Tab-separated table of C-alpha atoms and ligand atoms in Angstrom:
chain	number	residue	atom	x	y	z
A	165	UNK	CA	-118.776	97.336	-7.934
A	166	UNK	CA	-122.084	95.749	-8.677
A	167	UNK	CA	-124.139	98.709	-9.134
A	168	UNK	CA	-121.847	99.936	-12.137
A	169	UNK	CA	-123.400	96.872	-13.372
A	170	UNK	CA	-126.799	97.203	-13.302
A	171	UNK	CA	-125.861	100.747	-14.356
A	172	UNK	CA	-124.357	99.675	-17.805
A	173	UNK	CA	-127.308	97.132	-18.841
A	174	UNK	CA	-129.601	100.052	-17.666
A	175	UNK	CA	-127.515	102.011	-20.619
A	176	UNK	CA	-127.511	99.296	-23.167
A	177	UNK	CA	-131.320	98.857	-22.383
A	178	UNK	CA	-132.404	102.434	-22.611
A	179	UNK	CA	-129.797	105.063	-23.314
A	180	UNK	CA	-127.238	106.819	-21.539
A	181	UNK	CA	-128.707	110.377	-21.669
A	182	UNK	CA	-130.460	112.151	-19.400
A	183	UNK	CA	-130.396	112.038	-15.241
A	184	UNK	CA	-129.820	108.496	-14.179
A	185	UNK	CA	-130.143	107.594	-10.358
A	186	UNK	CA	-128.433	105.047	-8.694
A	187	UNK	CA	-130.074	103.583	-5.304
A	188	UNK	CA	-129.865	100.452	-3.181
A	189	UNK	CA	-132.458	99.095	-0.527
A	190	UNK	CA	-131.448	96.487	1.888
A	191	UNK	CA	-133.169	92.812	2.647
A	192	UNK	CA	-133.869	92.089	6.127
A	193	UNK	CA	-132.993	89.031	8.902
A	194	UNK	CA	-135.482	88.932	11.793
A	195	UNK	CA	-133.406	87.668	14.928
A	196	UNK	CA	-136.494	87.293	16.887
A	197	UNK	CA	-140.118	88.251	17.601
A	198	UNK	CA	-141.989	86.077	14.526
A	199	UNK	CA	-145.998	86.206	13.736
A	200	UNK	CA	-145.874	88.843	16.367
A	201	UNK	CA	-146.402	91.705	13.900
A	202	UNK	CA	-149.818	91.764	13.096
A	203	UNK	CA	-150.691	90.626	16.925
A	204	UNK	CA	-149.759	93.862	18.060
A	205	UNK	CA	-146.290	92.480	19.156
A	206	UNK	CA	-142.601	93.355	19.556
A	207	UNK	CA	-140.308	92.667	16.703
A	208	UNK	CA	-136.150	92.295	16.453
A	209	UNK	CA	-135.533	92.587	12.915
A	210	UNK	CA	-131.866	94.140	11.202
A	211	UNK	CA	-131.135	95.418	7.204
A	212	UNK	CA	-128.442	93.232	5.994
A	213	UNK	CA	-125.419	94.507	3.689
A	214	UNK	CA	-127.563	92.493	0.543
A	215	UNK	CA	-130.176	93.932	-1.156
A	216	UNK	CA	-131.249	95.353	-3.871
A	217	UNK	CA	-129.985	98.024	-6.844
A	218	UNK	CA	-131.917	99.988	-8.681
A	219	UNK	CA	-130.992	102.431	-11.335
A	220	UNK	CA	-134.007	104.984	-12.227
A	221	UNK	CA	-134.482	107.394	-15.246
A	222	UNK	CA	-137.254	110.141	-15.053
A	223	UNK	CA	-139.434	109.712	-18.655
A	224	UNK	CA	-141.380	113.031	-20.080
A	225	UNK	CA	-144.418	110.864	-21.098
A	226	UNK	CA	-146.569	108.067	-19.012
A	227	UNK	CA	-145.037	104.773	-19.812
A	228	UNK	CA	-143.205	102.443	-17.092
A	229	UNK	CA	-140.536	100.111	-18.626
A	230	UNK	CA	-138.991	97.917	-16.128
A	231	UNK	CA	-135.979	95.108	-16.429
A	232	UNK	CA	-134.728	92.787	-13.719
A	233	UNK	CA	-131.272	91.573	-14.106
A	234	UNK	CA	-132.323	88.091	-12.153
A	235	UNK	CA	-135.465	87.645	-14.045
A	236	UNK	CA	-133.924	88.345	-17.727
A	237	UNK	CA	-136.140	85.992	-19.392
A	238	UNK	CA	-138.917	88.242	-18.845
A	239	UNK	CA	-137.752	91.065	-20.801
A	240	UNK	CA	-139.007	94.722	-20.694
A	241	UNK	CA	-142.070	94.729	-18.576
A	242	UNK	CA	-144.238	97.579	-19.626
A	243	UNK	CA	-147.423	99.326	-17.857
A	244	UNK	CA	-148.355	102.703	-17.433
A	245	UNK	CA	-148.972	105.357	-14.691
A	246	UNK	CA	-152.553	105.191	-15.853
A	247	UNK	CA	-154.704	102.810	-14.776
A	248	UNK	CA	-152.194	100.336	-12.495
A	249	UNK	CA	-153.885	97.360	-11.533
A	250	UNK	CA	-151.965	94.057	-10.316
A	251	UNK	CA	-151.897	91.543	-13.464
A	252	UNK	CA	-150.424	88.288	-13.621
A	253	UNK	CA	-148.327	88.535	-16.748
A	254	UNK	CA	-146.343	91.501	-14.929
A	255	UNK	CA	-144.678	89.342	-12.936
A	256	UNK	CA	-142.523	91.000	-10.110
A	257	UNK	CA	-143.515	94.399	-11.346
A	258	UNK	CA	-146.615	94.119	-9.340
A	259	UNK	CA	-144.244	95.520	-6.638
A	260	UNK	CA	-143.143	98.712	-7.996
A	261	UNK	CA	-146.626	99.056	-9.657
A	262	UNK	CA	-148.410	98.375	-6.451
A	263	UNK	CA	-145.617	100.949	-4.565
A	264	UNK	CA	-146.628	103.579	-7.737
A	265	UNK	CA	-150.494	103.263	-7.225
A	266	UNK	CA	-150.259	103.323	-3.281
A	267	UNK	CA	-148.513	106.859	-3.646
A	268	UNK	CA	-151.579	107.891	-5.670
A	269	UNK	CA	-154.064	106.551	-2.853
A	270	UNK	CA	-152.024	108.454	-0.217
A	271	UNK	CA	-152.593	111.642	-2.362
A	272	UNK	CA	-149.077	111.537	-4.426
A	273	UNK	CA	-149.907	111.114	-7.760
A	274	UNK	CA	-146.828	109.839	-9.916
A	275	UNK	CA	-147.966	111.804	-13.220
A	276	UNK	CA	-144.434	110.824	-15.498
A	277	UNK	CA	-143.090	107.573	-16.033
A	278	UNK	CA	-139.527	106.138	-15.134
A	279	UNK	CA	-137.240	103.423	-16.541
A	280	UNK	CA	-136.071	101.205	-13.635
A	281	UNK	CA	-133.524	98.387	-14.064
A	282	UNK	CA	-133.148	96.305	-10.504
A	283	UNK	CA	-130.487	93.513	-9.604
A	284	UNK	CA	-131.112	92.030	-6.401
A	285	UNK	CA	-127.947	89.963	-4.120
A	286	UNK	CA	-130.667	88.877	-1.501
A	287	UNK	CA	-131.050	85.041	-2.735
A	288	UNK	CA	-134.603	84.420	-4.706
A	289	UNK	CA	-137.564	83.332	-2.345
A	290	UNK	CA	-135.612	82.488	1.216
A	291	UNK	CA	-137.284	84.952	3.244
A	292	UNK	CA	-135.138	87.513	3.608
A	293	UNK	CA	-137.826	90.020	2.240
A	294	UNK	CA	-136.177	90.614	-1.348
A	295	UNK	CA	-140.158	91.936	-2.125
A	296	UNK	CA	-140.381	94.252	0.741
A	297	UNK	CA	-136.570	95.195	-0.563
A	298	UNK	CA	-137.870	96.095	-4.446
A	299	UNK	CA	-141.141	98.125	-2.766
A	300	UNK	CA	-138.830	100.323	-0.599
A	301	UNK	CA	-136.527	101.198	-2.834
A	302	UNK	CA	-138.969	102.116	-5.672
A	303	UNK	CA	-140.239	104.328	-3.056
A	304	UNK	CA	-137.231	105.746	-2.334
A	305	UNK	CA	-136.665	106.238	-6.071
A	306	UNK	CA	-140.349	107.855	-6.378
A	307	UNK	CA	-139.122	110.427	-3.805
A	308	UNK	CA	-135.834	111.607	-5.406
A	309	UNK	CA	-137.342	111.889	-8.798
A	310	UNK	CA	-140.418	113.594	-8.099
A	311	UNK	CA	-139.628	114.838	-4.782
A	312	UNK	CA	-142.713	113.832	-2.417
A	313	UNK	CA	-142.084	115.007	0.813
A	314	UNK	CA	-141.730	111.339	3.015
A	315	UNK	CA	-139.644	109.836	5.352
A	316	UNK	CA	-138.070	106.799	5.228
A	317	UNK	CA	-140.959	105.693	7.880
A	318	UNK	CA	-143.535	106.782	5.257
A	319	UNK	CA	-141.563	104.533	2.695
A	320	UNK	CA	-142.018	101.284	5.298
A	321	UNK	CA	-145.751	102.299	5.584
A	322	UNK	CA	-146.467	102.809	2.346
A	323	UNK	CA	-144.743	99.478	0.885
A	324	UNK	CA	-146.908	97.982	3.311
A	325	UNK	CA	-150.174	99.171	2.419
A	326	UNK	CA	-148.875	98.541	-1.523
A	327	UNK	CA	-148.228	94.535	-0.751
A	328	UNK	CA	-151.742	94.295	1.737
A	329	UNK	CA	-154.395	96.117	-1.321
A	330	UNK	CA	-152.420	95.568	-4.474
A	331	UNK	CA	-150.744	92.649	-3.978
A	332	UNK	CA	-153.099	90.997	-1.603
A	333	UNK	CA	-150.645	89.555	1.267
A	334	UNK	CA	-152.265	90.442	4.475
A	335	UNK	CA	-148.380	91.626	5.853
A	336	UNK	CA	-147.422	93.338	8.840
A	337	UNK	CA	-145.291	96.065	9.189
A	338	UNK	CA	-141.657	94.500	9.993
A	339	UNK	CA	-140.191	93.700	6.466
A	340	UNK	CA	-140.374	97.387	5.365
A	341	UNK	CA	-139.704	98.613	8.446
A	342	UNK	CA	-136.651	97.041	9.409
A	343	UNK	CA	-135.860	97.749	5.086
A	344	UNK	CA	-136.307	101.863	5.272
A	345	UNK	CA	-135.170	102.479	8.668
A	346	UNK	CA	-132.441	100.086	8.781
A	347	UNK	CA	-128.772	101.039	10.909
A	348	UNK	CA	-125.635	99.401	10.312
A	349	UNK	CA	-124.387	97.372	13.412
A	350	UNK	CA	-127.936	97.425	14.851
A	351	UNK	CA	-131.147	95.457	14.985
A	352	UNK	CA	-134.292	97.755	15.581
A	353	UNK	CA	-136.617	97.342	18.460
A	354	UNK	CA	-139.931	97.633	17.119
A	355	UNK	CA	-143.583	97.920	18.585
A	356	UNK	CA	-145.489	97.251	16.099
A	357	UNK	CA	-149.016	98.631	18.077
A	358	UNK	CA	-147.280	102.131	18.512
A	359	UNK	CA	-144.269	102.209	15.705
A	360	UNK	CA	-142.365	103.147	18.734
A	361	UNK	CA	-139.164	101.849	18.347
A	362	UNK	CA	-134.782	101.618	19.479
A	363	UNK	CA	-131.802	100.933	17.978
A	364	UNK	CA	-129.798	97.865	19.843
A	365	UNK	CA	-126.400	97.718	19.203
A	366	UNK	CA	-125.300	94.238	17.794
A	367	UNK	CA	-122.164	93.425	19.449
A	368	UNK	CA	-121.342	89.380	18.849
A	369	UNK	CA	-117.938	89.594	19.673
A	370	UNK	CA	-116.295	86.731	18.542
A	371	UNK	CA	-119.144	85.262	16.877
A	372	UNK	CA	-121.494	85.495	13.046
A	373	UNK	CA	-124.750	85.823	11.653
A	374	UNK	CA	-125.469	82.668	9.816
A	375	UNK	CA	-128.114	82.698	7.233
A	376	UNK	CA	-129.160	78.831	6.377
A	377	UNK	CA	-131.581	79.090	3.471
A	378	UNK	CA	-133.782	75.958	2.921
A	379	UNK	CA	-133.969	76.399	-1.063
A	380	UNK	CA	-137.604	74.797	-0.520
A	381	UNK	CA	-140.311	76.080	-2.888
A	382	UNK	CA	-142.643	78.461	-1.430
A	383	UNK	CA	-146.025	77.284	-2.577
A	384	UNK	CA	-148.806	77.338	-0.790
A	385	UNK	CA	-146.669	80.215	2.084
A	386	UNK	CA	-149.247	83.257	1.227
A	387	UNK	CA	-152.538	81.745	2.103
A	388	UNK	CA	-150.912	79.772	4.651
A	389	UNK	CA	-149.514	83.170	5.802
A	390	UNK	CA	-153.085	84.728	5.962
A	391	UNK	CA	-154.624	81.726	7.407
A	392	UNK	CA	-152.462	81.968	10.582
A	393	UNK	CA	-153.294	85.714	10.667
A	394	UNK	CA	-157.542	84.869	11.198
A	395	UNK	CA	-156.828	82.603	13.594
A	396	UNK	CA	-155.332	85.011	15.929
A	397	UNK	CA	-158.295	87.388	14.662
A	398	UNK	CA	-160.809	84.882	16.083
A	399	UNK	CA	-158.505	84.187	19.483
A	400	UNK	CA	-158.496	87.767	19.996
A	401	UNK	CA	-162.267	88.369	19.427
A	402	UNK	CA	-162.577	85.936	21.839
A	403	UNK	CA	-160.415	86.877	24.475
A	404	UNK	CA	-162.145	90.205	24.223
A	405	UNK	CA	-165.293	89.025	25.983
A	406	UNK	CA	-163.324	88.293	28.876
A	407	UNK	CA	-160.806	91.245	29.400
A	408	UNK	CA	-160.135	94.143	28.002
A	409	UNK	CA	-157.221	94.083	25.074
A	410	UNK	CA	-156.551	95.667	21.992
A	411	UNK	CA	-153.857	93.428	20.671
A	412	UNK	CA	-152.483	89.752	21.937
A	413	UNK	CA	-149.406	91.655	22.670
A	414	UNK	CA	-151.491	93.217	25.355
A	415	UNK	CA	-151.095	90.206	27.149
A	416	UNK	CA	-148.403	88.803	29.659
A	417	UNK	CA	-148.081	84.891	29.859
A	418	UNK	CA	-149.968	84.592	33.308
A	419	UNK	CA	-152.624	87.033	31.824
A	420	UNK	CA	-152.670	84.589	28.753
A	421	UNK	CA	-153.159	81.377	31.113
A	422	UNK	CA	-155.683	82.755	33.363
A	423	UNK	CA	-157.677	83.686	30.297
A	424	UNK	CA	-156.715	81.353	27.380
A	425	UNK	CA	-160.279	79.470	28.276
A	426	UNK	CA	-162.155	81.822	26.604
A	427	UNK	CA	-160.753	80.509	23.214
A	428	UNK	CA	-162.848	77.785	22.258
A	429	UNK	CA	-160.765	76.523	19.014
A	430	UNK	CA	-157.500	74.361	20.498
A	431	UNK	CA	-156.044	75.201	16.844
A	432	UNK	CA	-156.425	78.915	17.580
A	433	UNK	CA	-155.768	78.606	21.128
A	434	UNK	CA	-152.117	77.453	20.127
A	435	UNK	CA	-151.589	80.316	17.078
A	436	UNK	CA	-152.336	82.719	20.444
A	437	UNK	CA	-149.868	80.929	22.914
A	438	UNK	CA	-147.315	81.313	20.391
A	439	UNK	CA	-148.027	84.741	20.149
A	440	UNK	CA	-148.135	86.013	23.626
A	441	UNK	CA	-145.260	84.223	24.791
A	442	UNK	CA	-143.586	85.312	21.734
A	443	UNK	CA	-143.610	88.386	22.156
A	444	UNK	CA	-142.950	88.416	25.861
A	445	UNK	CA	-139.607	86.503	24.455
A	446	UNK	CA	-138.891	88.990	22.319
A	447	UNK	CA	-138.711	91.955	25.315
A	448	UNK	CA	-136.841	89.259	27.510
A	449	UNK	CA	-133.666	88.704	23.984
A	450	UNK	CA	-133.405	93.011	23.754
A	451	UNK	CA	-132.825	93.398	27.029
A	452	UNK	CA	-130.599	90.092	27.912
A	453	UNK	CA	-128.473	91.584	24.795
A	454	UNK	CA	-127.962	95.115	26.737
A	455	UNK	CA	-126.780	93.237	29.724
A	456	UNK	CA	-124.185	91.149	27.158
A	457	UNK	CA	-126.107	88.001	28.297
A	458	UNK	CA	-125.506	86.539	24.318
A	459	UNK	CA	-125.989	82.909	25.641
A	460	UNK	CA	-129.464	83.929	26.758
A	461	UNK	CA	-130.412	85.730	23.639
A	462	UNK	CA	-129.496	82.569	21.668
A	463	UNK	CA	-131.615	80.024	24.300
A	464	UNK	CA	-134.700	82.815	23.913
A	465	UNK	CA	-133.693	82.167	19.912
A	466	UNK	CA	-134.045	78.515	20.253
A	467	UNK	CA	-137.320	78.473	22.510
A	468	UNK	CA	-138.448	80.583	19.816
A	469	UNK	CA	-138.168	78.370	17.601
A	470	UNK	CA	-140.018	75.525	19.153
A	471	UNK	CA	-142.937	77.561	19.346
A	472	UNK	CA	-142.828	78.395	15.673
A	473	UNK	CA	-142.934	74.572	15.567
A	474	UNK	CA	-145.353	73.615	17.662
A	475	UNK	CA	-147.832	75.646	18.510
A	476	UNK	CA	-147.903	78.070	15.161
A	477	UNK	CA	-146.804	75.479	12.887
A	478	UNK	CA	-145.189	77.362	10.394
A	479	UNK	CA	-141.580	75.657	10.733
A	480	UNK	CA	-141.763	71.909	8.281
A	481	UNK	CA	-139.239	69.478	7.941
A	482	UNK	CA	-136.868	71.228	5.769
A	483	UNK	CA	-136.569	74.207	8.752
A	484	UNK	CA	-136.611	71.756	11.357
A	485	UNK	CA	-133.601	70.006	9.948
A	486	UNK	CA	-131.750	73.019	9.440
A	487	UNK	CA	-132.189	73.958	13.312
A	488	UNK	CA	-132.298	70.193	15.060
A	489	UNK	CA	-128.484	69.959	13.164
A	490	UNK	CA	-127.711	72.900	14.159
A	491	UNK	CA	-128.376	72.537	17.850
A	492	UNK	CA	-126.172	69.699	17.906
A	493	UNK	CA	-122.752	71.712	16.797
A	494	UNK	CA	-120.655	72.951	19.570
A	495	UNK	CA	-120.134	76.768	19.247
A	496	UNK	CA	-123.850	77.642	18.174
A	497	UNK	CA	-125.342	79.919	20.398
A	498	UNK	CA	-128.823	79.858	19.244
A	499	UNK	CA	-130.574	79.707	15.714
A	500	UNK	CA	-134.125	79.382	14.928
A	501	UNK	CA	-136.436	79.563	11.570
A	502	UNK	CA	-137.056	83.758	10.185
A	503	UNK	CA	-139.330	85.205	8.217
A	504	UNK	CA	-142.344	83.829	7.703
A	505	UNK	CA	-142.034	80.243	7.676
A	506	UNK	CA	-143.137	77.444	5.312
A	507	UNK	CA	-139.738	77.178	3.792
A	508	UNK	CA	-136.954	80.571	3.611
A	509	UNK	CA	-134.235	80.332	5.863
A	510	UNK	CA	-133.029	80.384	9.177
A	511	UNK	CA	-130.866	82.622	11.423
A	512	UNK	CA	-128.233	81.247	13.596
A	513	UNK	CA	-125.901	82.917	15.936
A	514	UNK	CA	-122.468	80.720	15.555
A	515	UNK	CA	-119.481	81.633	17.271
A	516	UNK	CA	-116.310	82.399	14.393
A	517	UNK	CA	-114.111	78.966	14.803
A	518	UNK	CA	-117.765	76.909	14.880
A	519	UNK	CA	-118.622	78.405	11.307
A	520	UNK	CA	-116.803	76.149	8.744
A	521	UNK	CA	-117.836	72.849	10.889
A	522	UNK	CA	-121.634	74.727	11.354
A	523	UNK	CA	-121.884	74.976	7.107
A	524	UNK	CA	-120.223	71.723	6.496
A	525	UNK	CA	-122.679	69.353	9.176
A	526	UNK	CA	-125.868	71.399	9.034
A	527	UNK	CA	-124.918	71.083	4.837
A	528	UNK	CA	-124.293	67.468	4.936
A	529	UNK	CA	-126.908	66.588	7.540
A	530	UNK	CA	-129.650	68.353	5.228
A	531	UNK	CA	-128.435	67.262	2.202
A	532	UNK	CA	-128.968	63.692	3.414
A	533	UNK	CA	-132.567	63.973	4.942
A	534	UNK	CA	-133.947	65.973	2.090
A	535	UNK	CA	-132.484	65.388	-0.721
A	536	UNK	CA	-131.471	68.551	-2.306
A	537	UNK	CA	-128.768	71.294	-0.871
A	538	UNK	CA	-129.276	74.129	1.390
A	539	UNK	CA	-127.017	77.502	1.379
A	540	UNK	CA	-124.961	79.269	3.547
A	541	UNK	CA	-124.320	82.817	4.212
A	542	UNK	CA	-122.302	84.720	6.831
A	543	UNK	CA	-124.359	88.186	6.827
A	544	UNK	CA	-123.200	91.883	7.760
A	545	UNK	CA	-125.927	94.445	9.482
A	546	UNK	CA	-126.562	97.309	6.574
A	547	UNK	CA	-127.762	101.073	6.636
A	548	UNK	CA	-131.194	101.549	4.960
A	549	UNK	CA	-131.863	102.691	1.526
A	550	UNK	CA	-129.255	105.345	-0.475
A	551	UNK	CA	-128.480	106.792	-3.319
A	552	UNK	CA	-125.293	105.834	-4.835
A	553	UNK	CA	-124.942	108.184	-7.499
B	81	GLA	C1	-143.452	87.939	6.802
B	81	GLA	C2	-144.314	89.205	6.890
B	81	GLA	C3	-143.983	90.012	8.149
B	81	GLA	C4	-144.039	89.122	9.405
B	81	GLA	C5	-143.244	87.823	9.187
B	81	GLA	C6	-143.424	86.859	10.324
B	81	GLA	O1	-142.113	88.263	6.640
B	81	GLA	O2	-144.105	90.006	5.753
B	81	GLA	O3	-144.862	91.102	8.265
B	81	GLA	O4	-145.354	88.860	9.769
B	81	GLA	O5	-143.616	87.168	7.990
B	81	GLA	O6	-142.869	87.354	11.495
């Protein structure tokens, strides 16, 4: 058991005595609806069986220690309740500081401070939200220690508003959403302009979840990120003088053509394309998955993908790669870049006798274009956060 694990170093770290919680928090795989968050959009994201554990100890005074069992170099990172403010030396515990200081702006004021020792499964930087993971479950841990009345809704809106003012990425809602509210077995539905959301079961019978992760190094992803988002700001600003929307995801695909005129900027004009018909993809996957229709899912996947390419170029060569090779193996059904782009991973649906040939030619083919290795994982749909013990 790997949280027995992070229990023991949590022991040999800081003592045995005492209440000690156990928790986990999930990462997340978007199957489809990208850069559609923040546009008002649909979203198709699931909690995957990897994540992250935490184990949490309650401390009488108001010093935070924290320890990460993947960053050991770092050591015990200290800060206090007092005065939290995002600083470079604290490394990734800007994201349980950031979760700490946004329950004090939403009027729960953490007055004691914890020990917290995290090991995280989810593999470092490939987009499968391993940040959104870490502010989840701190919330989750803030709630069973100094029980603030929240639900696990709360939790996704609160991480949210921790990573957009404290740790200044302009996110939407998806990662923590999909993180607190995840259901085993099921992708979640989402509308991001009302939080209005379903459960879809994810029945792939005779078929995986393949996670291809690109191993490229993020960079210059945030700004990038928040880039894209101001140029569907100024799209929509200026669709506005023409008809009457609150979001692009007001829009249907003739609506956008009739329209798309108004948007002076060609650059801009493209970041909205991609977001309309993105979104309009996104309704069209959910409901060709309640009819069964898997084949059209995976060609919705696919187009999906092209778009990410093309019009909101967020895809490069290393994602392209990964999806051009695997188009070309019999027995995928669809697979397209996730997450935010600019390097991560990819999601592919591959049917179960294609996956050993799927790793080994998507593997070799990369291998040979880029020049490094990319990784494979067959992923499970998870429940959201828990306590362990
Ligand atoms: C990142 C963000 C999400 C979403 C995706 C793109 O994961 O955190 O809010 O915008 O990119 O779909």
């Amino acid at each position: 058991m790997i949280w027995e694990d992070v229990r023991a170093r949590f022991e040999e770290l800081f003592g045995g005595e005492g209440e000690i919680g156990v928790y986990f928090a999930p990462g997340r795989v978007n199957m489809i609806g990208e850069h559609t968050d923040y546009n008002g959009g649909h979203v198709f994201p699931c909690a995957l069986t990897i994540g992250t554990y935490g184990v949490a100890r309650k401390r009488q005074d108001k010093k935070l220690r924290f320890y990460s069992m993947n960053f050991e170099q770092l050591g015990v990172l200290e800060s206090s309740v007092e005065d939290l403010k995002p600083e470079k030396e604290a490394d990734w515990t800007n994201y349980p500081k950031g979760v700490i200081w946004a329950f004090g702006e939403k009027g729960m004021k953490v007055e004691q401070g914890l020990d917290l020792v995290l090991f995280g499964n989810i593999p470092n930087g490939s987009g499968l939200s391993s940040s959104a993971s870490v502010e989840v479950l701190t919330g989750f841990i803030l709630k069973d220690l100094f029980g603030f009345d929240v639900t696990n809704q709360d939790l996704a809106l609160i991480g949210q508003y921790s990573e957009n003012k404290f740790n200044g990425v302009n996110c939407g809602i998806m990662d923590q959403f999909a993180i607190a509210m995840g259901k085993a077995g099921h992708a979640i539905f989402l509308d991001t302009a009302t939080l209005a959301y379903e459960y879809a079961p994810i029945r792939l019978e005779n078929a995986k979840i393949v996670i291809s992760c690109s191993n490229k190094k993020r960079g210059l992803g945030d700004s990038k990120y928040n880039e894209r988002r101001s140029e569907c700001e100024q799209a929509l600003a200026e669709l506005q003088k023409v008809t009457d929307i609150r979001t692009l995801g007001d829009l249907t695909e003739e609506q956008f053509e009739r329209y798309q005129d108004a948007i002076g900027d060609e650059t801009c004009r493209k970041r909205a394309r991609h977001a309309v018909y993105e979104n309009q993809r996104t309704i069209q996957a959910v409901k060709a998955l309640g009819e069964n229709d898997v084949k059209l899912f995976g060609e919705l996947m696919n187009a999906s993908h092209v778009s990410l390419r093309d019009d909101y170029e967020v895809t490069g060569i290393e994602l392209d790669t990964l999806v051009e090779e695997a188009w070309k193996v019999e027995g995928v059904i669809g697979s397209r870049m996730t997450g935010a782009g600019f390097g991560g991973c990819t999601v592919s649906i591959v049917q179960d006798e294609a996956v050993d040939a799927f790793i080994e030619r998507v593997g070799a083919a990369y291998q040979k274009k880029i020049g490094y290795a990319a990784d494979f994982y067959v992923v499970k749909i998870g429940d959201g956060p828990v306590k362990l013990a």
